[in-house]
CSV table of C-alpha atoms and ligand atoms in Angstrom, one decimal:
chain,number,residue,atom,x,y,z
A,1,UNK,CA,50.2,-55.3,23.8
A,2,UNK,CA,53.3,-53.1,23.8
A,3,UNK,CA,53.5,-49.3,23.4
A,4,UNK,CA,55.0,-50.3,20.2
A,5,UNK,CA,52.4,-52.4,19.2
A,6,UNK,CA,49.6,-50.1,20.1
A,7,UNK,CA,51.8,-47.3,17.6
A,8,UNK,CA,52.0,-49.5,14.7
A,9,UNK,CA,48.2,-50.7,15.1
A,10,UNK,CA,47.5,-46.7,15.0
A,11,UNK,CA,49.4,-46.0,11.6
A,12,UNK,CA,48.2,-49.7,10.1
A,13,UNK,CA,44.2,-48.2,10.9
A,14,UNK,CA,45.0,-45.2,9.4
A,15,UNK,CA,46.4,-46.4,6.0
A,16,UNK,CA,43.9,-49.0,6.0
A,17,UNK,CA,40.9,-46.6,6.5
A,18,UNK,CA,41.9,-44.1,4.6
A,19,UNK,CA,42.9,-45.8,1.5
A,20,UNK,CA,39.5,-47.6,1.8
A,21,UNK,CA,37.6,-44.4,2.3
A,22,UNK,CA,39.7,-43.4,-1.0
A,23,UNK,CA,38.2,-45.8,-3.0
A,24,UNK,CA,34.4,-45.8,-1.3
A,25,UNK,CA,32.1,-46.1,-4.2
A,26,UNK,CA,29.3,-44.2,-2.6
A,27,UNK,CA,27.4,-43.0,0.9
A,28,UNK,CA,26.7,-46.4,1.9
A,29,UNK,CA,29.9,-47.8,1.7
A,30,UNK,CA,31.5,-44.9,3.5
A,31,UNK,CA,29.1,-45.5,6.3
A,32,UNK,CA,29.3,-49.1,6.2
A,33,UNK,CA,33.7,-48.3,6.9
A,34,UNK,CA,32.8,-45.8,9.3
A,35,UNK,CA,31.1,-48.5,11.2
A,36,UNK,CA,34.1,-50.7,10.5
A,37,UNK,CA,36.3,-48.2,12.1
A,38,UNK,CA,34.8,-46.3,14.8
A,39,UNK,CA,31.5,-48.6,15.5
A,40,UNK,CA,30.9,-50.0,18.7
A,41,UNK,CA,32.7,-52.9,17.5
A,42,UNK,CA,35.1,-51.1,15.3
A,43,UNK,CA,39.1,-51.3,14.9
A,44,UNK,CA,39.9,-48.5,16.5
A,45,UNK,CA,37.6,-49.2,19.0
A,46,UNK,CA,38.6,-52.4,20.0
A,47,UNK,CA,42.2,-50.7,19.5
A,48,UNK,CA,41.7,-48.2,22.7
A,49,UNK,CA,39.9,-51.0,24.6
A,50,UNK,CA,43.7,-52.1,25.0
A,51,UNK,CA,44.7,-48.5,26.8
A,52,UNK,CA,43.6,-49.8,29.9
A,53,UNK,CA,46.0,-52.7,30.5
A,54,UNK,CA,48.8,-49.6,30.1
A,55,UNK,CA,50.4,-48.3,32.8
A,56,UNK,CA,49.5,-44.1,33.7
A,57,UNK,CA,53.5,-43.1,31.7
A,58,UNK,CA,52.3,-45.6,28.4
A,59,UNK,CA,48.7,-43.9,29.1
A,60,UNK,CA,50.0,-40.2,28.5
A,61,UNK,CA,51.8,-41.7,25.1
A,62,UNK,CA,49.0,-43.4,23.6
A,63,UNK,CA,45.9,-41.7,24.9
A,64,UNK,CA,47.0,-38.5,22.8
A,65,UNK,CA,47.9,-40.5,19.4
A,66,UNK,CA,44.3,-42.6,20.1
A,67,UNK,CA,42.3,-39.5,19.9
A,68,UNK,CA,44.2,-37.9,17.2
A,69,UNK,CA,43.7,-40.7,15.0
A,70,UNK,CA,39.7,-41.0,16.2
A,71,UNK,CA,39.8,-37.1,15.0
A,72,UNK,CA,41.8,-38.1,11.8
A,73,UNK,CA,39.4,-40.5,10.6
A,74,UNK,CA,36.1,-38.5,11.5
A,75,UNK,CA,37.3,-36.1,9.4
A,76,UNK,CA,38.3,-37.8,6.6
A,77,UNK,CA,34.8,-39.8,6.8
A,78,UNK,CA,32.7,-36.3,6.9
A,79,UNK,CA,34.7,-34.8,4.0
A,80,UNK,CA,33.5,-38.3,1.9
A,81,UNK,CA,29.8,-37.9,3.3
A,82,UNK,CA,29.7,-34.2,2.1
A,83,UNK,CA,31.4,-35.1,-1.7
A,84,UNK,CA,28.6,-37.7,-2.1
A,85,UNK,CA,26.0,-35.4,-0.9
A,86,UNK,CA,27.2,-32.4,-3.4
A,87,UNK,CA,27.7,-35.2,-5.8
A,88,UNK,CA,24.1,-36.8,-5.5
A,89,UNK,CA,22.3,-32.9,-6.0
A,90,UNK,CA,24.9,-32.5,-8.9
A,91,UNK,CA,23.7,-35.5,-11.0
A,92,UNK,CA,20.5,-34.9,-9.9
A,93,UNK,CA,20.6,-31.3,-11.4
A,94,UNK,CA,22.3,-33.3,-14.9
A,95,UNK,CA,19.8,-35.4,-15.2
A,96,UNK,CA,17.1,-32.6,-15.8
A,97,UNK,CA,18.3,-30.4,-18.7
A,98,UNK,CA,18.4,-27.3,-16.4
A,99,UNK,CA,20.5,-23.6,-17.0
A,100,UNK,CA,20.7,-22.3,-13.9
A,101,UNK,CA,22.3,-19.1,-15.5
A,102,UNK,CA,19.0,-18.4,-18.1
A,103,UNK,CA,17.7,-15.5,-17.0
A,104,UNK,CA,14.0,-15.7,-15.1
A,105,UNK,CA,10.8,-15.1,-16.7
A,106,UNK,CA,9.8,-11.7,-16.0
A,107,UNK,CA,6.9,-11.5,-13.8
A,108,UNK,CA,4.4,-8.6,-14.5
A,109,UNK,CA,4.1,-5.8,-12.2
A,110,UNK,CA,1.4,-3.5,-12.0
A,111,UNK,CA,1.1,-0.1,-10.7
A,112,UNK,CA,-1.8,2.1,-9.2
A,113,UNK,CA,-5.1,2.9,-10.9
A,114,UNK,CA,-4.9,6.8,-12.7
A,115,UNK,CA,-7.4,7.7,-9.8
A,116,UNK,CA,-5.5,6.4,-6.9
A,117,UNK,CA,-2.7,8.7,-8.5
A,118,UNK,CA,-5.2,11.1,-8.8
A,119,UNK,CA,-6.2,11.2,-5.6
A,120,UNK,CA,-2.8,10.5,-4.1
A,121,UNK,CA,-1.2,13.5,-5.8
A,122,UNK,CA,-4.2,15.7,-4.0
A,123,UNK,CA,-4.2,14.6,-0.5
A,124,UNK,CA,-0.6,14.6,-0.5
A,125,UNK,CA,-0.4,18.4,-1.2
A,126,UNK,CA,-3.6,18.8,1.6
A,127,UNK,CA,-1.9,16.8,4.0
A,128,UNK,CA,1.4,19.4,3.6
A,129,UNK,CA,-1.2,22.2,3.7
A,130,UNK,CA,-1.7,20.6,8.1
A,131,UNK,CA,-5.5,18.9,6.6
A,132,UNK,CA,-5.9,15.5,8.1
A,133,UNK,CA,-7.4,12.3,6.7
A,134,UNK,CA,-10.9,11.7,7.9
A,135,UNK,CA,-13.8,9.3,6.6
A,136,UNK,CA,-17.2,8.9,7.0
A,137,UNK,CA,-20.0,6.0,5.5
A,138,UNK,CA,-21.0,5.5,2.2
A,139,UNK,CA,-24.7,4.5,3.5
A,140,UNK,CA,-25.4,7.2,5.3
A,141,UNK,CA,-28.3,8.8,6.9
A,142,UNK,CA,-30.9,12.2,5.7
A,143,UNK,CA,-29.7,13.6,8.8
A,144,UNK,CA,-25.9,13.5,7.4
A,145,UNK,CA,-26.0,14.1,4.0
A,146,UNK,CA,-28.9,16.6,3.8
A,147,UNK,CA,-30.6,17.9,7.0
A,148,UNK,CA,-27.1,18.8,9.3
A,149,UNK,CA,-25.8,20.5,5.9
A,150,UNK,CA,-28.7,23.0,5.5
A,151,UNK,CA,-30.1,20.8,2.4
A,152,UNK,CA,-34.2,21.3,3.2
A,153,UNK,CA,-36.5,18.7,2.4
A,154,UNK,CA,-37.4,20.8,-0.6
A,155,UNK,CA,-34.2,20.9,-2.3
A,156,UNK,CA,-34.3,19.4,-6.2
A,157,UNK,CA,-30.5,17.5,-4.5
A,158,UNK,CA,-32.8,15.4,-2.4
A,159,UNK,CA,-35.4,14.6,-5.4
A,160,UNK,CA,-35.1,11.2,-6.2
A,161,UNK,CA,-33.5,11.9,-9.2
A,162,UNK,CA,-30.5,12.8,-7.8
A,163,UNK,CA,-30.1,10.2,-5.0
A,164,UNK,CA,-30.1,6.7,-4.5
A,165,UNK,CA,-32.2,5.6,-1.5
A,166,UNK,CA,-31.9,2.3,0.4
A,167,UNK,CA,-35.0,0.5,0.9
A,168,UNK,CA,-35.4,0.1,5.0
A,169,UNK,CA,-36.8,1.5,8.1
A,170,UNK,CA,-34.2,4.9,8.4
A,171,UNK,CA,-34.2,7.1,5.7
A,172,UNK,CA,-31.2,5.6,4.1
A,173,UNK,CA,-29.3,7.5,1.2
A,174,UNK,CA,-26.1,6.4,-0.5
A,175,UNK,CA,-24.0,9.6,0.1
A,176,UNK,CA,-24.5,11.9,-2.2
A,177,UNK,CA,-21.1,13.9,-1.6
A,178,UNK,CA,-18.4,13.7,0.9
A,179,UNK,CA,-20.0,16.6,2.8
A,180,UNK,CA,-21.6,14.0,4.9
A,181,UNK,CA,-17.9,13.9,6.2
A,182,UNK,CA,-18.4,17.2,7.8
A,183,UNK,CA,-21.3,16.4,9.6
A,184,UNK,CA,-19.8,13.8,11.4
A,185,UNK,CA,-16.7,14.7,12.0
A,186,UNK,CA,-18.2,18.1,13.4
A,187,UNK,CA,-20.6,16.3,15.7
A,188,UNK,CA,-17.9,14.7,17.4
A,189,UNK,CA,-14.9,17.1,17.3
A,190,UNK,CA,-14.4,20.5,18.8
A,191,UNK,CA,-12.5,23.6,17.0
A,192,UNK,CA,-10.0,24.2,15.5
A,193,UNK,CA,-10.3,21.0,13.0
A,194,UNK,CA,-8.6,21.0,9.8
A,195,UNK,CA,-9.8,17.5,7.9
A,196,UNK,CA,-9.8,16.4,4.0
A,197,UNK,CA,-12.2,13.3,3.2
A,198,UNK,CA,-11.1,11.5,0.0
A,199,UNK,CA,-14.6,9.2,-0.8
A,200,UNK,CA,-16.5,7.6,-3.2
A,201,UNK,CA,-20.2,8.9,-4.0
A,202,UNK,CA,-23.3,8.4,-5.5
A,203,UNK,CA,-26.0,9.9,-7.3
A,204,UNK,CA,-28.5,8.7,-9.8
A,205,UNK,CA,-27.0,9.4,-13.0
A,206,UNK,CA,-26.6,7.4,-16.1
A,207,UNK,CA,-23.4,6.3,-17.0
A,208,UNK,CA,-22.1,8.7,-20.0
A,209,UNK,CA,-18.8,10.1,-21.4
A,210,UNK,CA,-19.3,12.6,-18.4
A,211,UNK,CA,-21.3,11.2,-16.2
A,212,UNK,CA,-21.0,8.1,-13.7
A,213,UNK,CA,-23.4,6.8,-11.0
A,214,UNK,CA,-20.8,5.9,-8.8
A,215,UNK,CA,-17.7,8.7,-8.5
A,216,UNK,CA,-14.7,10.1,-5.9
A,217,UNK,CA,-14.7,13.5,-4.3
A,218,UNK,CA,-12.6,14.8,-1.9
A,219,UNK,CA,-14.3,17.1,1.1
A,220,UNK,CA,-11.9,19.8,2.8
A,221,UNK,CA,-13.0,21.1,6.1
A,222,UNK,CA,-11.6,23.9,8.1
A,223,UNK,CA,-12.8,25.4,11.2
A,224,UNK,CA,-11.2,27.5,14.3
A,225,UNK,CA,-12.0,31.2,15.0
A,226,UNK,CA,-11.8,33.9,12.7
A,227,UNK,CA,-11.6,31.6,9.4
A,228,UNK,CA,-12.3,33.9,6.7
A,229,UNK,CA,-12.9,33.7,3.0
A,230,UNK,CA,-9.3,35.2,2.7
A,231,UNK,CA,-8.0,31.9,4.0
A,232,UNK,CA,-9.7,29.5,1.5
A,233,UNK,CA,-8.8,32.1,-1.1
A,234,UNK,CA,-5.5,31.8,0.3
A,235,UNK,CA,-5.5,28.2,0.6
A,236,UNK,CA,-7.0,26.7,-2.7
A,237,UNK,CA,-4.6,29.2,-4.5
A,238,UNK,CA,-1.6,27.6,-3.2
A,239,UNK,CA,-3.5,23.9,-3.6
A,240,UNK,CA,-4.1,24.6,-6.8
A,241,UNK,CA,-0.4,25.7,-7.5
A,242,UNK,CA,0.6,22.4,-5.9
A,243,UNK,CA,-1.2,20.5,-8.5
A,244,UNK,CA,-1.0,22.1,-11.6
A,245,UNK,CA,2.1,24.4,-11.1
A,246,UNK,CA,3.4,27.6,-9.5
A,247,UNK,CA,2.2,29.6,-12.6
A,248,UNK,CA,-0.9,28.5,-12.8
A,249,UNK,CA,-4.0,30.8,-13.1
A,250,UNK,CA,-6.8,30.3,-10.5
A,251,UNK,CA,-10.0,32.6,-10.3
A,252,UNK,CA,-12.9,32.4,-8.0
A,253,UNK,CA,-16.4,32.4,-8.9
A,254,UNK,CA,-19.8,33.3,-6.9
A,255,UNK,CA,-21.7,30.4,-6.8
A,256,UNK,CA,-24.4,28.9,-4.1
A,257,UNK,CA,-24.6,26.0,-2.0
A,258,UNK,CA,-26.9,25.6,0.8
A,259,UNK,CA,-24.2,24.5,3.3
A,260,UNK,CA,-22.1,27.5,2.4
A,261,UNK,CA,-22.6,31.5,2.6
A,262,UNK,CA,-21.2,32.7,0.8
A,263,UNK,CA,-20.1,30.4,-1.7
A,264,UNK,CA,-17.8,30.4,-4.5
A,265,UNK,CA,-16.7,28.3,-7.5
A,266,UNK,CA,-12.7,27.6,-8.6
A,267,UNK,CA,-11.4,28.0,-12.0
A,268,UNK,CA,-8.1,27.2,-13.2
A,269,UNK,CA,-6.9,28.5,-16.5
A,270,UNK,CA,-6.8,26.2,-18.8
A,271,UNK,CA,-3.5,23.9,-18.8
A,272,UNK,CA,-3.5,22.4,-22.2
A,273,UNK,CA,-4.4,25.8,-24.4
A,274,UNK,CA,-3.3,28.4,-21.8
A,275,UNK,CA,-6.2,30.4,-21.2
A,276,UNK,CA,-7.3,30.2,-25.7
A,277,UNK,CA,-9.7,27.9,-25.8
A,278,UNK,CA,-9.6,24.1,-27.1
A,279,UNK,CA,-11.6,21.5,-26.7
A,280,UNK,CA,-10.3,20.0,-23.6
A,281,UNK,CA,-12.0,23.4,-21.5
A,282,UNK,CA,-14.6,23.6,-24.4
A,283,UNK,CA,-13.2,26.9,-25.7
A,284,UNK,CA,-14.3,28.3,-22.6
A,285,UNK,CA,-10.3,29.1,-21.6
A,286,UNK,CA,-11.0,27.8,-18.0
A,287,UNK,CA,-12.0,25.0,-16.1
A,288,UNK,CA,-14.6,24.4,-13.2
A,289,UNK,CA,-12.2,22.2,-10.0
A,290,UNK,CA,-14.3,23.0,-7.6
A,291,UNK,CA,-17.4,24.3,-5.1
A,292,UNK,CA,-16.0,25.9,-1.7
A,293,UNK,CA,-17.4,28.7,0.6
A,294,UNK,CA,-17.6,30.0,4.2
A,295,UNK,CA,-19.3,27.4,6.2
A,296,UNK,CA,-23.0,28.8,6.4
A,297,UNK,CA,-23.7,29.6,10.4
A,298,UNK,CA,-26.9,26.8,10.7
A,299,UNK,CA,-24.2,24.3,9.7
A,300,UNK,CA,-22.0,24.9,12.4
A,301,UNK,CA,-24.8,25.4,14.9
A,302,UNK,CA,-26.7,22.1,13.4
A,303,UNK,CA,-23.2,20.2,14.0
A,304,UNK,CA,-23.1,21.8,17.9
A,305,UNK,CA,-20.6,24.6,17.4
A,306,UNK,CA,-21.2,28.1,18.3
A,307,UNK,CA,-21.0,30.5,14.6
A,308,UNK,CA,-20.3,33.1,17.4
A,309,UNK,CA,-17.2,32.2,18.3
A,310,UNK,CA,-16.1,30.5,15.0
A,311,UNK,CA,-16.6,30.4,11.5
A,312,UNK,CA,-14.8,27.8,8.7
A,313,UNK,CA,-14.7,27.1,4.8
A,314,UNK,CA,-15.2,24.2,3.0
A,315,UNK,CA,-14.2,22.6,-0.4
A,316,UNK,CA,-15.3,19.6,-2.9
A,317,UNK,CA,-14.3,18.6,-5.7
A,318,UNK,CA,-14.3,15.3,-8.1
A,319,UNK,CA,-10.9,13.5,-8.3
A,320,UNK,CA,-12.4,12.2,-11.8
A,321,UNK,CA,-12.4,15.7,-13.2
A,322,UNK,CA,-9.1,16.1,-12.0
A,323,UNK,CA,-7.6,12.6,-13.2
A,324,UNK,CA,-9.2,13.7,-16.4
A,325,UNK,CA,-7.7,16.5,-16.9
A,326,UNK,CA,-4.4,15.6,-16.0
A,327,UNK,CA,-4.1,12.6,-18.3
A,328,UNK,CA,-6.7,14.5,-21.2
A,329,UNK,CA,-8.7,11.7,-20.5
A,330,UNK,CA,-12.2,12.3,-22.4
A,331,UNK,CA,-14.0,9.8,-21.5
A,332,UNK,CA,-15.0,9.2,-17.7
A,333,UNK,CA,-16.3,5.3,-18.3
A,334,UNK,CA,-12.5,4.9,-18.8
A,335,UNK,CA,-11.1,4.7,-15.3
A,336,UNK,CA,-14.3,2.2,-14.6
A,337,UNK,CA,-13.5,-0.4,-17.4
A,338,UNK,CA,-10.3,-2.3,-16.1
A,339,UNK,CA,-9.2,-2.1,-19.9
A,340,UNK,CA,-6.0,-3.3,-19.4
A,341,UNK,CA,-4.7,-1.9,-22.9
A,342,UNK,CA,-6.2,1.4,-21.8
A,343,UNK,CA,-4.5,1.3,-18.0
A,344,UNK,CA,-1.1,0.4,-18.8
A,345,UNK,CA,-0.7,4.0,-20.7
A,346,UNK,CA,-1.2,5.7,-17.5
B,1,DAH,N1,-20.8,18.9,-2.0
B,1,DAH,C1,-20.7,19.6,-3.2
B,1,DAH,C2,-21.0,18.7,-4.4
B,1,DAH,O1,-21.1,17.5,-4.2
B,1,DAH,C3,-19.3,20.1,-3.3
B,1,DAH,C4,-19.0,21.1,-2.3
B,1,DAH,C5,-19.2,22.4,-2.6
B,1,DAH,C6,-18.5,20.7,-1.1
B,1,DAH,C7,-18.9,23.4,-1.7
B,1,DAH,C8,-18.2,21.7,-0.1
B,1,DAH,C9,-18.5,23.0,-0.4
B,1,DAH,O2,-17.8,21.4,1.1
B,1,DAH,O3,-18.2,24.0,0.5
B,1,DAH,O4,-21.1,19.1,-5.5
């Protein structure tokens, strides 16, 4: 074979195998000329086979136009694979009567519960006001929920009226409040501590338009040396202004709880009638958020920290109430009933 030769060869393969890849009906019969052309026994192939009977000057000439046209043809072979390919999906796609450019079916979304938002909007404001999360066992122990807390044996809270106890060999309660919070978290923690405790509890109530066996509280703790009334004064006023408003009205109230001396009671002035009366605070002009007081000294001392050397407050209050009030929700069963038509207003 001549130089010559081997050109002409070059250009006849190239016409030939492209005009046949032109006219290839589908993937097989591209592959089936790709084999033709490039296979082990294929005309090019067998073409460069001759190379070696040229001598090195010829070599230089036809090497380069070889491998051009082995490029050539590669590419023209993987530029028909890929049209068949796109054309396969394509009548796939035609075959099934499908708009791609319909727009999708919306899929619902929900959103959080009224007393997660509750709840959310009040821990928020307490976690700004330097209180940090803290938790504590919904079974939970006399020791916890009553004794630690200055609750004595005699008190009517510990009647079985008021508590649900669990059968077993410890005098198991369900939690009764989120105090039980405070017990624990003062058993293990030194002064100063500064702790809210969002929670579900339990008491032995039936279920009415105000009343639920099962409800959420949220505890506040505070305790480091010289902790005064002024500061929970201080503090629940600007809580209270956090949730309902800078101008809203807050007074306190004397009150008594065992775990607290003293102890005091939190109004705020009615948000929907502005202090006139309506039914939403029952005429009354103001409504009850919350019990708080001065941690009572046997507290501390029953939870291993010297009253001597410091004193706290304390807080509780139902996120219920709350969730009720912001959303004039009368009915407390409502947050329980996963009403969907009822939900979806909130
Ligand atoms: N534990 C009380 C209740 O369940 C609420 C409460 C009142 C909590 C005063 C406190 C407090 O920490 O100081 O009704």
């Amino acid at each position: 074979m001549t130089i010559q030769e081997f050109k002409s060869a070059c250009s006849t393969i190239e016409q030939e195998y492209k005009a046949k890849i032109g006219q290839a009906a589908d993937l097989a019969a591209v592959e089936e000329l790709r084999v033709a052309a490039l296979g082990r026994k294929g005309a090019l192939t067998e073409l460069l086979k001759g190379l070696k009977d040229f001598s090195i000057e010829e070599k230089k000439e036809a090497g380069p136009l070889g491998n051009a046209l082995k490029a050539a043809l590669t590419a023209a072979f993987d530029e028909k694979t890929e049209f068949f390919a796109a054309k396969e999906i394509n009548d796939e796609l035609n075959k099934v009567n499908l708009d791609l450019t319909l727009p999708g079916y919306p899929v619902a979304k929900g959103h959080r519960h009224p007393l997660s938002v509750a709840q959310d909007r009040m821990t928020d404001i307490l976690s700004r006001l330097g209180f940090e999360w803290a938790e504590g066992p919904w079974v939970e122990d006399e020791k916890h929920n009553f004794d630690l807390l200055n609750i004595p044996l005699h008190h009517p809270a510990r009647d079985a009226q008021d508590t649900f106890f669990v059968d077993g060999k410890m005098p198991l309660v369900l939690r009764t409040h989120t105090s039980n919070v405070q017990s624990r978290y003062m058993e293990k923690h030194k002064p100063p501590l500064r702790i809210m405790a969002p929670g579900r509890v339990f008491r032995n109530d039936s279920l009415d338009a105000t009343h639920s066996p099962v409800f959420h509280q949220i505890e506040g703790l505070y305790v480091d040396k010289h902790v005064s009334l002024a500061d929970l004064k201080s503090d629940l006023t600007a809580f209270m202004k956090g949730l309902f408003g800078n101008k809203a009205e807050i007074r306190f109230r004397p009150s008594f709880f065992p775990f607290t001396e003293p102890s005091v009671e939190v109004d705020v002035k009615c948000v929907f009638c502005q202090g006139k009366g309506c039914n939403v605070c029952k005429g009354n002009g103001w409504i009850e958020m919350l019990g708080a007081g001065v941690v009572h000294p046997n507290v501390l001392r029953n939870c291993g920290i010297d009253p001597e050397v410091y004193s706290g407050y304390a807080f509780g209050m139902g996120v219920e109430r709350l969730a009720m009030m912001m959303l004039n929700i009368k009915d407390i069963r409502t947050f329980y009933e996963n009403d969907l038509r009822v939900l979806k207003q909130f």
